[in-house]
Amino acid sequence: MAKVTISTLDKMKEAGERFVCITAYDATFARLVSEAGAETILVGDSLGMVLQGHDSTIPVTIEHMAYHTECVCRAAPEALVIADMPFMTYTTAEQAMTNATRLMQAGAQMVKMEGGTWLSNTISMLVERGIPVCAHLGLTPQSVNTFGGFKVQGRTPKEAKSILADAVEIQDAGASLLVLECIPSHLAADISRKLDIPVIGIGAGAGTDAQVLVMHDLLGLSGHAARFVQNFMEGQDNIQGALKAFVQAVKSGAYPREEHSYR
Ligand code: KIV
């Protein structure tokens, strides 16, 4: 596979071809994800939960993210690697620039930040200086304490309107990708249609341009699985088989199904 770039993903959206993102945090799994045919790898701050055993992503630091980004990037030269900016590392544009530089120098091709309108200025500043940005809206896990738990977002007309407005604004600010997490499927489909940039869904139904899952969830290794998670190890002999099954299911439209979605 040739190196995946943002142009590859833009073309896939234009052609109506779904692409795949899977989280990875180390070299071996990054290689397996890449070999399975996923176009993008997310070095997610979910590592705070699945690797470090915390009950949220809040304890993750920029040093943790830089270390795991380096491990992933050594092993997956073809995939586009997105690295998460951890909690409180992008409260100002200047702080974001310093911390995003750290992740880009660790090998990432894009950084991900949770938030909408308030991030516009930061997104513009990073993009203008050569750092592509993936935004993240809906259930943004770093705000778990504000939400009062890991809860579906965008269920009221007011919340839905606000998520749509945020999505348009972050696109206008220059974001290259958008992750929508745990929002009703009709809202995610509407946003994906309205935006020119590719939208990656997780718990956001089948109407987005791509899907992402946390690797440990799709391998059935997480104690508690959310409604939108499917265990792709079922019916497979090994991890490689499960990763390929997820990639194929996303591309063919077999995953996610109605039962994985929120109304
Ligand atoms: O950290 C992560 O793995 C994420 C995904 C859940 C999208 O942000």
CSV table of C-alpha atoms in Angstrom, one decimal, residues 65-210:
chain,number,residue,atom,x,y,z
A,65,MET,CA,1.6,10.0,23.9
A,66,ALA,CA,5.0,10.8,22.3
A,67,TYR,CA,6.5,7.5,23.5
A,68,HIS,CA,3.6,5.4,22.1
A,69,THR,CA,3.5,7.5,18.9
A,70,GLU,CA,7.2,6.7,18.3
A,71,CYS,CA,6.6,3.0,18.8
A,72,VAL,CA,3.6,3.0,16.4
A,73,CYS,CA,5.3,5.1,13.7
A,74,ARG,CA,8.4,2.8,13.5
A,75,ALA,CA,6.2,-0.1,12.5
A,76,ALA,CA,3.5,1.3,10.2
A,77,PRO,CA,5.1,3.4,7.5
A,78,GLU,CA,2.1,3.3,5.1
A,79,ALA,CA,-0.8,4.2,7.5
A,80,LEU,CA,-1.7,7.8,8.3
A,81,VAL,CA,-0.9,8.1,12.0
A,82,ILE,CA,-3.1,10.4,14.2
A,83,ALA,CA,-1.9,11.1,17.7
A,84,ASP,CA,-4.2,12.3,20.5
A,85,MET,CA,-3.4,15.5,22.3
A,86,PRO,CA,-4.0,14.6,26.0
A,87,PHE,CA,-6.1,16.4,28.6
A,88,MET,CA,-5.1,20.0,29.2
A,89,THR,CA,-2.3,20.1,26.6
A,90,TYR,CA,-4.1,22.4,24.2
A,91,THR,CA,-5.8,25.0,26.5
A,92,THR,CA,-4.2,27.8,24.4
A,93,ALA,CA,-3.0,27.9,20.8
A,94,GLU,CA,0.6,28.4,22.0
A,95,GLN,CA,0.5,25.5,24.4
A,96,ALA,CA,-1.1,23.4,21.6
A,97,MET,CA,1.6,24.3,19.2
A,98,THR,CA,4.4,23.2,21.6
A,99,ASN,CA,2.7,19.9,22.4
A,100,ALA,CA,1.5,19.1,18.8
A,101,THR,CA,5.1,19.7,17.7
A,102,ARG,CA,6.2,17.0,20.1
A,103,LEU,CA,3.8,14.5,18.6
A,104,MET,CA,4.6,15.4,15.0
A,105,GLN,CA,8.3,15.0,15.8
A,106,ALA,CA,7.5,11.6,17.3
A,107,GLY,CA,6.3,10.6,13.8
A,108,ALA,CA,2.5,11.4,13.7
A,109,GLN,CA,1.1,12.9,10.6
A,110,MET,CA,-1.9,14.6,12.4
A,111,VAL,CA,-3.0,15.4,15.9
A,112,LYS,CA,-6.4,15.0,17.4
A,113,MET,CA,-8.1,17.4,19.8
A,114,GLU,CA,-11.4,17.2,21.6
A,115,GLY,CA,-13.7,20.2,21.2
A,116,GLY,CA,-15.6,22.5,18.8
A,117,THR,CA,-15.9,26.2,18.4
A,118,TRP,CA,-13.6,27.1,21.2
A,119,LEU,CA,-10.8,25.3,19.3
A,120,SER,CA,-11.2,27.2,16.0
A,121,ASN,CA,-8.3,29.6,16.6
A,122,THR,CA,-6.0,26.8,17.8
A,123,ILE,CA,-6.9,24.7,14.7
A,124,SER,CA,-6.2,27.6,12.3
A,125,MET,CA,-2.9,28.3,14.0
A,126,LEU,CA,-1.7,24.7,13.8
A,127,VAL,CA,-2.8,24.2,10.3
A,128,GLU,CA,-1.3,27.4,9.0
A,129,ARG,CA,2.0,26.2,10.6
A,130,GLY,CA,1.9,22.8,9.0
A,131,ILE,CA,0.2,20.6,11.6
A,132,PRO,CA,-2.9,18.9,10.3
A,133,VAL,CA,-5.7,18.5,12.8
A,134,CYS,CA,-8.5,15.9,13.4
A,135,ALA,CA,-11.2,17.3,15.7
A,136,HIS,CA,-13.4,15.2,18.0
A,137,LEU,CA,-17.0,16.0,18.9
A,138,GLY,CA,-19.9,14.3,20.7
A,139,LEU,CA,-18.8,12.2,23.6
A,140,THR,CA,-15.4,13.6,24.1
A,141,PRO,CA,-13.9,11.4,26.8
A,142,GLN,CA,-11.6,14.1,28.3
A,143,SER,CA,-14.9,15.9,29.4
A,144,VAL,CA,-16.3,12.8,31.2
A,145,ASN,CA,-16.5,14.7,34.5
A,146,THR,CA,-18.4,17.6,32.8
A,147,PHE,CA,-20.8,15.1,31.2
A,148,GLY,CA,-21.3,13.2,34.4
A,149,GLY,CA,-20.2,9.9,32.8
A,150,PHE,CA,-19.6,8.3,29.4
A,151,LYS,CA,-23.0,9.3,28.0
A,152,VAL,CA,-24.5,9.6,24.5
A,153,GLN,CA,-24.4,13.2,23.3
A,154,GLY,CA,-26.6,15.2,20.8
A,155,ARG,CA,-29.9,13.6,21.8
A,156,THR,CA,-31.8,16.9,22.3
A,157,PRO,CA,-32.5,19.3,19.3
A,158,LYS,CA,-30.4,21.9,21.1
A,159,GLU,CA,-27.4,19.6,21.6
A,160,ALA,CA,-27.7,18.3,18.0
A,161,LYS,CA,-27.7,21.8,16.6
A,162,SER,CA,-24.7,22.7,18.7
A,163,ILE,CA,-22.7,19.7,17.5
A,164,LEU,CA,-23.5,20.5,13.9
A,165,ALA,CA,-22.5,24.1,14.3
A,166,ASP,CA,-19.2,23.0,16.0
A,167,ALA,CA,-18.5,20.6,13.1
A,168,VAL,CA,-19.0,23.3,10.5
A,169,GLU,CA,-16.8,25.7,12.4
A,170,ILE,CA,-13.9,23.4,12.9
A,171,GLN,CA,-14.0,22.5,9.2
A,172,ASP,CA,-14.0,26.2,8.4
A,173,ALA,CA,-11.0,26.6,10.8
A,174,GLY,CA,-9.0,24.1,8.7
A,175,ALA,CA,-9.5,20.7,10.4
A,176,SER,CA,-8.8,17.8,8.0
A,177,LEU,CA,-10.8,15.1,9.7
A,178,LEU,CA,-13.5,14.9,12.3
A,179,VAL,CA,-14.3,12.1,14.8
A,180,LEU,CA,-17.9,11.8,16.0
A,181,GLU,CA,-18.3,9.7,19.1
A,182,CYS,CA,-21.6,8.3,20.6
A,183,ILE,CA,-24.1,10.5,18.9
A,184,PRO,CA,-27.4,9.5,17.3
A,185,SER,CA,-26.8,7.9,13.8
A,186,HIS,CA,-29.1,10.4,12.0
A,187,LEU,CA,-27.1,13.3,13.3
A,188,ALA,CA,-23.8,11.8,12.4
A,189,ALA,CA,-25.1,11.0,8.9
A,190,ASP,CA,-26.3,14.5,8.5
A,191,ILE,CA,-23.0,16.0,9.6
A,192,SER,CA,-21.1,13.6,7.3
A,193,ARG,CA,-23.2,14.7,4.3
A,194,LYS,CA,-22.9,18.4,5.1
A,195,LEU,CA,-19.1,18.4,5.6
A,196,ASP,CA,-16.5,18.2,2.8
A,197,ILE,CA,-13.9,16.7,5.2
A,198,PRO,CA,-14.0,13.0,6.0
A,199,VAL,CA,-15.9,12.0,9.2
A,200,ILE,CA,-14.9,9.0,11.3
A,201,GLY,CA,-17.6,7.6,13.5
A,202,ILE,CA,-17.5,5.5,16.7
A,203,GLY,CA,-20.9,4.7,18.1
A,204,ALA,CA,-22.3,7.1,15.5
A,205,GLY,CA,-24.0,4.7,13.1
A,206,ALA,CA,-23.3,3.7,9.6
A,207,GLY,CA,-23.7,7.1,7.9
A,208,THR,CA,-20.1,8.4,8.5
A,209,ASP,CA,-17.2,8.1,6.0
A,210,ALA,CA,-15.1,5.9,8.2
